[in-house]
Amino acid sequence: MTAPLQNNLKTAAIRNHAAPTAVGRRPVRGKHLALLCLLPFALFFFAFQIAPLLWVTVNSLNTPEGWGLTNFQKIFGSKFYLQAIKHSLQISFWSSLFGIVIAILGSYSLRQVDSRLRDFVMAFSNMTSNFAGVPLAFAFVILLGFNGALTILLKQAGIIEDFNLYSKNGLIVLYTYFQIPLGVLLLYPAFDALREDWRESAALLGAGTWSYWRFIGLPVLTPALLGTFVILLANALGAYATVYYLTTGNFNVLPIRIAAMISGDISLDPHMASALAMVLVGLMGVITVAHQVLLKRSYHASR
């Protein structure tokens, strides 16, 4: 074998041996770069999520008598605080339920209409999902207050006899309003998972509309529906500005009670406010765990 040929073979062998090493190093370098890019987000998450939660947790256990569970004993032994928890859960559950039902119908309908109308409705939903606080409370007072335009029209038409916007039922209507656009924004992409050929195949096999949605449509959409419902619950449980400006802080829900204890001159008690905040966190934790259990039992997750 000639010398030039031997040199070429050695060079090729060295290249073939070194290539896997170079390729193998690239993923490691990419992981380090990804971790470096993730560092600002991790710092931000710790500073504004984990640290405040730890601070609230520690302060919830601090009492004038020392460290203990006295604040939680006062909460669960007081009818006033239990009423706040009950009102928050009732308003959140019913507004989320009504909101997600309307959002399901709206999201499915948007799939069937012209693209221009669809784009307009999605843009409008995006705008109204951020419409809260003082403007929303003022708008509902004008429309559905004691002398609101819609209230007077409905009374004249004999549809209602009386409607109190400042009651629990009125707040459910108010909360449902800002739950609908958020539900539409979250559920609209989920309908991409439904393929048209599934409906056609089901129809060829003799399945009707109800059978299609029962055995195909709803099982596929179950993870999205459960996730959206949990987000709507969290959105309603933490809502504060709208209900505060509507009722001037006189309706008994958890966010109002927490705010009153950290900003009031007479009822200033930040440790009790921290305990109420931990109760709110606990409620969300229970809802999230229930969501995960139901999600694991769903048809989509089992696949």
mmCIF file of N, CA and C in Angstrom, residues 112-216:
data_model
loop_
_atom_site.group_PDB
_atom_site.id
_atom_site.type_symbol
_atom_site.label_atom_id
_atom_site.label_comp_id
_atom_site.label_asym_id
_atom_site.label_seq_id
_atom_site.Cartn_x
_atom_site.Cartn_y
_atom_site.Cartn_z
ATOM 1 N N GLN A 112 -67.095 27.735 12.996
ATOM 2 C CA GLN A 112 -67.986 27.510 11.870
ATOM 3 C C GLN A 112 -68.290 28.769 11.073
ATOM 4 N N VAL A 113 -67.766 29.921 11.489
ATOM 5 C CA VAL A 113 -68.125 31.176 10.837
ATOM 6 C C VAL A 113 -66.969 31.669 9.973
ATOM 7 N N ASP A 114 -67.224 32.770 9.262
ATOM 8 C CA ASP A 114 -66.225 33.366 8.381
ATOM 9 C C ASP A 114 -65.027 33.874 9.182
ATOM 10 N N SER A 115 -63.864 33.868 8.548
ATOM 11 C CA SER A 115 -62.635 34.222 9.251
ATOM 12 C C SER A 115 -62.633 35.670 9.731
ATOM 13 N N ARG A 116 -63.236 36.598 8.978
ATOM 14 C CA ARG A 116 -63.247 38.007 9.404
ATOM 15 C C ARG A 116 -64.033 38.185 10.694
ATOM 16 N N LEU A 117 -65.211 37.569 10.743
ATOM 17 C CA LEU A 117 -66.010 37.660 11.961
ATOM 18 C C LEU A 117 -65.300 36.980 13.118
ATOM 19 N N ARG A 118 -64.642 35.861 12.831
ATOM 20 C CA ARG A 118 -63.896 35.141 13.859
ATOM 21 C C ARG A 118 -62.772 36.006 14.413
ATOM 22 N N ASP A 119 -62.031 36.663 13.540
ATOM 23 C CA ASP A 119 -60.936 37.514 13.993
ATOM 24 C C ASP A 119 -61.444 38.687 14.813
ATOM 25 N N PHE A 120 -62.588 39.233 14.416
ATOM 26 C CA PHE A 120 -63.155 40.359 15.178
ATOM 27 C C PHE A 120 -63.572 39.912 16.573
ATOM 28 N N VAL A 121 -64.236 38.760 16.665
ATOM 29 C CA VAL A 121 -64.698 38.271 17.966
ATOM 30 C C VAL A 121 -63.509 37.934 18.861
ATOM 31 N N MET A 122 -62.461 37.329 18.307
ATOM 32 C CA MET A 122 -61.291 36.997 19.109
ATOM 33 C C MET A 122 -60.581 38.261 19.607
ATOM 34 N N ALA A 123 -60.505 39.275 18.750
ATOM 35 C CA ALA A 123 -59.901 40.539 19.177
ATOM 36 C C ALA A 123 -60.747 41.206 20.259
ATOM 37 N N PHE A 124 -62.074 41.132 20.093
ATOM 38 C CA PHE A 124 -62.969 41.699 21.104
ATOM 39 C C PHE A 124 -62.857 40.943 22.427
ATOM 40 N N SER A 125 -62.736 39.608 22.358
ATOM 41 C CA SER A 125 -62.581 38.806 23.576
ATOM 42 C C SER A 125 -61.276 39.132 24.274
ATOM 43 N N ASN A 126 -60.234 39.333 23.492
ATOM 44 C CA ASN A 126 -58.945 39.689 24.077
ATOM 45 C C ASN A 126 -59.016 41.026 24.801
ATOM 46 N N MET A 127 -59.765 41.954 24.237
ATOM 47 C CA MET A 127 -59.902 43.267 24.863
ATOM 48 C C MET A 127 -60.759 43.192 26.118
ATOM 49 N N THR A 128 -61.913 42.525 26.039
ATOM 50 C CA THR A 128 -62.829 42.473 27.177
ATOM 51 C C THR A 128 -62.308 41.604 28.310
ATOM 52 N N SER A 129 -61.382 40.677 28.022
ATOM 53 C CA SER A 129 -60.819 39.861 29.100
ATOM 54 C C SER A 129 -59.983 40.713 30.057
ATOM 55 N N ASN A 130 -59.532 41.883 29.602
ATOM 56 C CA ASN A 130 -58.775 42.805 30.447
ATOM 57 C C ASN A 130 -59.629 43.971 30.937
ATOM 58 N N PHE A 131 -60.927 43.923 30.661
ATOM 59 C CA PHE A 131 -61.829 45.001 31.068
ATOM 60 C C PHE A 131 -62.382 44.674 32.450
ATOM 61 N N ALA A 132 -61.777 45.230 33.482
ATOM 62 C CA ALA A 132 -62.182 44.935 34.852
ATOM 63 C C ALA A 132 -61.918 46.156 35.712
ATOM 64 N N GLY A 133 -62.196 46.001 37.004
ATOM 65 C CA GLY A 133 -61.949 47.096 37.924
ATOM 66 C C GLY A 133 -63.051 48.146 37.896
ATOM 67 N N VAL A 134 -62.659 49.399 38.042
ATOM 68 C CA VAL A 134 -63.616 50.506 38.123
ATOM 69 C C VAL A 134 -64.462 50.643 36.855
ATOM 70 N N PRO A 135 -63.887 50.589 35.635
ATOM 71 C CA PRO A 135 -64.728 50.729 34.437
ATOM 72 C C PRO A 135 -65.811 49.661 34.338
ATOM 73 N N LEU A 136 -65.472 48.412 34.671
ATOM 74 C CA LEU A 136 -66.460 47.335 34.593
ATOM 75 C C LEU A 136 -67.557 47.532 35.634
ATOM 76 N N ALA A 137 -67.179 47.886 36.858
ATOM 77 C CA ALA A 137 -68.182 48.126 37.896
ATOM 78 C C ALA A 137 -69.105 49.278 37.504
ATOM 79 N N PHE A 138 -68.541 50.350 36.960
ATOM 80 C CA PHE A 138 -69.348 51.495 36.541
ATOM 81 C C PHE A 138 -70.296 51.114 35.411
ATOM 82 N N ALA A 139 -69.811 50.320 34.461
ATOM 83 C CA ALA A 139 -70.651 49.889 33.337
ATOM 84 C C ALA A 139 -71.825 49.049 33.818
ATOM 85 N N PHE A 140 -71.592 48.160 34.775
ATOM 86 C CA PHE A 140 -72.678 47.317 35.271
ATOM 87 C C PHE A 140 -73.667 48.103 36.115
ATOM 88 N N VAL A 141 -73.198 49.116 36.820
ATOM 89 C CA VAL A 141 -74.125 49.970 37.564
ATOM 90 C C VAL A 141 -75.069 50.682 36.602
ATOM 91 N N ILE A 142 -74.532 51.174 35.475
ATOM 92 C CA ILE A 142 -75.364 51.858 34.486
ATOM 93 C C ILE A 142 -76.361 50.897 33.835
ATOM 94 N N LEU A 143 -75.935 49.657 33.593
ATOM 95 C CA LEU A 143 -76.792 48.708 32.878
ATOM 96 C C LEU A 143 -77.729 47.949 33.800
ATOM 97 N N LEU A 144 -77.196 47.443 34.932
ATOM 98 C CA LEU A 144 -77.966 46.519 35.765
ATOM 99 C C LEU A 144 -78.109 46.989 37.205
ATOM 100 N N GLY A 145 -77.845 48.260 37.466
ATOM 101 C CA GLY A 145 -78.085 48.788 38.801
ATOM 102 C C GLY A 145 -79.571 48.867 39.109
ATOM 103 N N PHE A 146 -79.908 49.411 40.280
ATOM 104 C CA PHE A 146 -81.324 49.517 40.655
ATOM 105 C C PHE A 146 -82.112 50.315 39.625
ATOM 106 N N ASN A 147 -81.497 51.336 39.049
ATOM 107 C CA ASN A 147 -82.127 52.139 38.013
ATOM 108 C C ASN A 147 -81.372 52.024 36.690
ATOM 109 N N GLY A 148 -80.745 50.888 36.463
ATOM 110 C CA GLY A 148 -79.986 50.680 35.243
ATOM 111 C C GLY A 148 -80.885 50.539 34.028
ATOM 112 N N ALA A 149 -80.311 50.785 32.857
ATOM 113 C CA ALA A 149 -81.094 50.759 31.619
ATOM 114 C C ALA A 149 -81.708 49.381 31.371
ATOM 115 N N LEU A 150 -80.900 48.324 31.467
ATOM 116 C CA LEU A 150 -81.434 46.980 31.227
ATOM 117 C C LEU A 150 -82.392 46.550 32.324
ATOM 118 N N THR A 151 -82.117 46.947 33.548
ATOM 119 C CA THR A 151 -83.010 46.594 34.654
ATOM 120 C C THR A 151 -84.401 47.173 34.439
ATOM 121 N N ILE A 152 -84.483 48.443 34.042
ATOM 122 C CA ILE A 152 -85.781 49.086 33.804
ATOM 123 C C ILE A 152 -86.497 48.435 32.628
ATOM 124 N N LEU A 153 -85.762 48.128 31.545
ATOM 125 C CA LEU A 153 -86.392 47.495 30.384
ATOM 126 C C LEU A 153 -86.932 46.102 30.723
ATOM 127 N N LEU A 154 -86.175 45.336 31.473
ATOM 128 C CA LEU A 154 -86.625 43.988 31.850
ATOM 129 C C LEU A 154 -87.813 44.040 32.804
ATOM 130 N N LYS A 155 -87.848 45.034 33.671
ATOM 131 C CA LYS A 155 -88.996 45.184 34.562
ATOM 132 C C LYS A 155 -90.243 45.579 33.779
ATOM 133 N N GLN A 156 -90.087 46.487 32.834
ATOM 134 C CA GLN A 156 -91.229 46.903 32.015
ATOM 135 C C GLN A 156 -91.743 45.771 31.150
ATOM 136 N N ALA A 157 -90.848 44.894 30.710
ATOM 137 C CA ALA A 157 -91.263 43.752 29.889
ATOM 138 C C ALA A 157 -91.837 42.628 30.733
ATOM 139 N N GLY A 158 -91.773 42.744 32.056
ATOM 140 C CA GLY A 158 -92.313 41.714 32.934
ATOM 141 C C GLY A 158 -91.433 40.490 33.068
ATOM 142 N N ILE A 159 -90.177 40.585 32.629
ATOM 143 C CA ILE A 159 -89.276 39.438 32.708
ATOM 144 C C ILE A 159 -88.756 39.258 34.128
ATOM 145 N N ILE A 160 -88.451 40.342 34.805
ATOM 146 C CA ILE A 160 -88.005 40.278 36.194
ATOM 147 C C ILE A 160 -88.837 41.240 37.017
ATOM 148 N N GLU A 161 -88.933 40.943 38.302
ATOM 149 C CA GLU A 161 -89.608 41.841 39.219
ATOM 150 C C GLU A 161 -88.604 42.736 39.960
ATOM 151 N N ASP A 162 -87.475 42.146 40.289
ATOM 152 C CA ASP A 162 -86.455 42.908 40.999
ATOM 153 C C ASP A 162 -85.107 42.245 40.757
ATOM 154 N N PHE A 163 -84.059 43.043 40.729
ATOM 155 C CA PHE A 163 -82.710 42.523 40.554
ATOM 156 C C PHE A 163 -81.750 43.382 41.345
ATOM 157 N N ASN A 164 -80.960 42.729 42.187
ATOM 158 C CA ASN A 164 -79.996 43.431 43.037
ATOM 159 C C ASN A 164 -78.590 43.090 42.566
ATOM 160 N N LEU A 165 -77.961 44.022 41.882
ATOM 161 C CA LEU A 165 -76.613 43.811 41.375
ATOM 162 C C LEU A 165 -75.605 43.648 42.496
ATOM 163 N N TYR A 166 -75.911 44.174 43.676
ATOM 164 C CA TYR A 166 -74.967 44.185 44.781
ATOM 165 C C TYR A 166 -75.112 42.972 45.691
ATOM 166 N N SER A 167 -75.918 41.990 45.268
ATOM 167 C CA SER A 167 -76.092 40.753 46.022
ATOM 168 C C SER A 167 -75.196 39.664 45.447
ATOM 169 N N LYS A 168 -75.315 38.463 46.027
ATOM 170 C CA LYS A 168 -74.507 37.334 45.550
ATOM 171 C C LYS A 168 -74.871 36.975 44.123
ATOM 172 N N ASN A 169 -76.158 36.962 43.783
ATOM 173 C CA ASN A 169 -76.573 36.641 42.414
ATOM 174 C C ASN A 169 -76.098 37.702 41.421
ATOM 175 N N GLY A 170 -76.130 38.954 41.854
ATOM 176 C CA GLY A 170 -75.645 40.016 40.982
ATOM 177 C C GLY A 170 -74.155 39.896 40.718
ATOM 178 N N LEU A 171 -73.402 39.512 41.753
ATOM 179 C CA LEU A 171 -71.960 39.342 41.571
ATOM 180 C C LEU A 171 -71.655 38.131 40.678
ATOM 181 N N ILE A 172 -72.491 37.101 40.738
ATOM 182 C CA ILE A 172 -72.301 35.950 39.843
ATOM 183 C C ILE A 172 -72.453 36.390 38.394
ATOM 184 N N VAL A 173 -73.461 37.236 38.128
ATOM 185 C CA VAL A 173 -73.643 37.763 36.766
ATOM 186 C C VAL A 173 -72.431 38.597 36.358
ATOM 187 N N LEU A 174 -71.954 39.428 37.263
ATOM 188 C CA LEU A 174 -70.802 40.282 36.977
ATOM 189 C C LEU A 174 -69.545 39.452 36.704
ATOM 190 N N TYR A 175 -69.295 38.461 37.553
ATOM 191 C CA TYR A 175 -68.118 37.616 37.376
ATOM 192 C C TYR A 175 -68.208 36.806 36.086
ATOM 193 N N THR A 176 -69.424 36.341 35.766
ATOM 194 C CA THR A 176 -69.589 35.552 34.546
ATOM 195 C C THR A 176 -69.205 36.357 33.320
ATOM 196 N N TYR A 177 -69.466 37.664 33.376
ATOM 197 C CA TYR A 177 -69.142 38.517 32.231
ATOM 198 C C TYR A 177 -67.653 38.465 31.897
ATOM 199 N N PHE A 178 -66.782 38.625 32.916
ATOM 200 C CA PHE A 178 -65.355 38.627 32.585
ATOM 201 C C PHE A 178 -64.756 37.216 32.543
ATOM 202 N N GLN A 179 -65.568 36.188 32.884
ATOM 203 C CA GLN A 179 -65.102 34.818 32.710
ATOM 204 C C GLN A 179 -65.254 34.347 31.264
ATOM 205 N N ILE A 180 -66.280 34.838 30.574
ATOM 206 C CA ILE A 180 -66.576 34.355 29.215
ATOM 207 C C ILE A 180 -65.440 34.632 28.234
ATOM 208 N N PRO A 181 -64.960 35.873 28.094
ATOM 209 C CA PRO A 181 -63.878 36.098 27.118
ATOM 210 C C PRO A 181 -62.602 35.337 27.448
ATOM 211 N N LEU A 182 -62.284 35.200 28.729
ATOM 212 C CA LEU A 182 -61.101 34.423 29.093
ATOM 213 C C LEU A 182 -61.290 32.957 28.719
ATOM 214 N N GLY A 183 -62.496 32.418 28.955
ATOM 215 C CA GLY A 183 -62.774 31.045 28.574
ATOM 216 C C GLY A 183 -62.693 30.829 27.074
ATOM 217 N N VAL A 184 -63.171 31.804 26.298
ATOM 218 C CA VAL A 184 -63.104 31.694 24.831
ATOM 219 C C VAL A 184 -61.654 31.679 24.362
ATOM 220 N N LEU A 185 -60.829 32.550 24.916
ATOM 221 C CA LEU A 185 -59.425 32.605 24.520
ATOM 222 C C LEU A 185 -58.688 31.311 24.851
ATOM 223 N N LEU A 186 -59.075 30.662 25.943
ATOM 224 C CA LEU A 186 -58.396 29.432 26.350
ATOM 225 C C LEU A 186 -58.918 28.203 25.612
ATOM 226 N N LEU A 187 -60.214 28.195 25.287
ATOM 227 C CA LEU A 187 -60.810 27.004 24.681
ATOM 228 C C LEU A 187 -60.751 27.003 23.160
ATOM 229 N N TYR A 188 -60.675 28.171 22.558
ATOM 230 C CA TYR A 188 -60.687 28.233 21.094
ATOM 231 C C TYR A 188 -59.574 27.397 20.459
ATOM 232 N N PRO A 189 -58.324 27.465 20.943
ATOM 233 C CA PRO A 189 -57.284 26.611 20.332
ATOM 234 C C PRO A 189 -57.514 25.121 20.567
ATOM 235 N N ALA A 190 -58.252 24.761 21.639
ATOM 236 C CA ALA A 190 -58.453 23.350 21.952
ATOM 237 C C ALA A 190 -59.271 22.641 20.882
ATOM 238 N N PHE A 191 -60.122 23.376 20.177
ATOM 239 C CA PHE A 191 -60.958 22.747 19.151
ATOM 240 C C PHE A 191 -60.152 22.367 17.915
ATOM 241 N N ASP A 192 -58.884 22.794 17.839
ATOM 242 C CA ASP A 192 -58.016 22.337 16.749
ATOM 243 C C ASP A 192 -57.740 20.847 16.845
ATOM 244 N N ALA A 193 -57.882 20.287 18.073
ATOM 245 C CA ALA A 193 -57.618 18.858 18.252
ATOM 246 C C ALA A 193 -58.694 17.984 17.614
ATOM 247 N N LEU A 194 -59.869 18.553 17.337
ATOM 248 C CA LEU A 194 -60.956 17.787 16.719
ATOM 249 C C LEU A 194 -60.792 17.822 15.206
ATOM 250 N N ARG A 195 -60.585 16.678 14.630
ATOM 251 C CA ARG A 195 -60.402 16.581 13.178
ATOM 252 C C ARG A 195 -61.733 16.275 12.507
ATOM 253 N N GLU A 196 -61.933 16.870 11.349
ATOM 254 C CA GLU A 196 -63.195 16.731 10.641
ATOM 255 C C GLU A 196 -63.411 15.305 10.158
ATOM 256 N N ASP A 197 -62.325 14.589 9.834
ATOM 257 C CA ASP A 197 -62.505 13.225 9.351
ATOM 258 C C ASP A 197 -62.998 12.289 10.451
ATOM 259 N N TRP A 198 -62.798 12.668 11.727
ATOM 260 C CA TRP A 198 -63.360 11.857 12.810
ATOM 261 C C TRP A 198 -64.885 11.904 12.782
ATOM 262 N N ARG A 199 -65.428 13.091 12.567
ATOM 263 C CA ARG A 199 -66.882 13.220 12.486
ATOM 264 C C ARG A 199 -67.424 12.431 11.280
ATOM 265 N N GLU A 200 -66.727 12.546 10.156
ATOM 266 C CA GLU A 200 -67.171 11.836 8.967
ATOM 267 C C GLU A 200 -67.105 10.323 9.165
ATOM 268 N N SER A 201 -66.035 9.856 9.795
ATOM 269 C CA SER A 201 -65.913 8.415 10.058
ATOM 270 C C SER A 201 -66.995 7.943 11.020
ATOM 271 N N ALA A 202 -67.274 8.757 12.048
ATOM 272 C CA ALA A 202 -68.321 8.387 12.996
ATOM 273 C C ALA A 202 -69.682 8.345 12.322
ATOM 274 N N ALA A 203 -69.937 9.295 11.404
ATOM 275 C CA ALA A 203 -71.213 9.301 10.684
ATOM 276 C C ALA A 203 -71.340 8.076 9.778
ATOM 277 N N LEU A 204 -70.247 7.661 9.147
ATOM 278 C CA LEU A 204 -70.287 6.476 8.292
ATOM 279 C C LEU A 204 -70.566 5.208 9.091
ATOM 280 N N LEU A 205 -70.126 5.211 10.348
ATOM 281 C CA LEU A 205 -70.368 4.047 11.201
ATOM 282 C C LEU A 205 -71.721 4.110 11.891
ATOM 283 N N GLY A 206 -72.507 5.141 11.599
ATOM 284 C CA GLY A 206 -73.862 5.238 12.139
ATOM 285 C C GLY A 206 -73.991 6.040 13.417
ATOM 286 N N ALA A 207 -72.933 6.736 13.833
ATOM 287 C CA ALA A 207 -73.000 7.529 15.058
ATOM 288 C C ALA A 207 -73.652 8.875 14.788
ATOM 289 N N GLY A 208 -74.561 9.275 15.651
ATOM 290 C CA GLY A 208 -75.206 10.571 15.533
ATOM 291 C C GLY A 208 -74.379 11.660 16.196
ATOM 292 N N THR A 209 -74.949 12.853 16.241
ATOM 293 C CA THR A 209 -74.234 13.996 16.824
ATOM 294 C C THR A 209 -73.947 13.775 18.299
ATOM 295 N N TRP A 210 -74.955 13.292 19.035
ATOM 296 C CA TRP A 210 -74.769 13.061 20.470
ATOM 297 C C TRP A 210 -73.699 12.004 20.733
ATOM 298 N N SER A 211 -73.716 10.919 19.963
ATOM 299 C CA SER A 211 -72.720 9.859 20.144
ATOM 300 C C SER A 211 -71.320 10.359 19.812
ATOM 301 N N TYR A 212 -71.232 11.190 18.773
ATOM 302 C CA TYR A 212 -69.918 11.729 18.407
ATOM 303 C C TYR A 212 -69.325 12.562 19.547
ATOM 304 N N TRP A 213 -70.130 13.461 20.118
ATOM 305 C CA TRP A 213 -69.620 14.309 21.185
ATOM 306 C C TRP A 213 -69.395 13.524 22.470
ATOM 307 N N ARG A 214 -70.190 12.504 22.695
ATOM 308 C CA ARG A 214 -70.047 11.736 23.932
ATOM 309 C C ARG A 214 -68.798 10.864 23.921
ATOM 310 N N PHE A 215 -68.514 10.201 22.802
ATOM 311 C CA PHE A 215 -67.430 9.230 22.759
ATOM 312 C C PHE A 215 -66.150 9.756 22.102
ATOM 313 N N ILE A 216 -66.242 10.869 21.372
ATOM 314 C CA ILE A 216 -65.059 11.386 20.669
ATOM 315 C C ILE A 216 -64.755 12.824 21.081
#
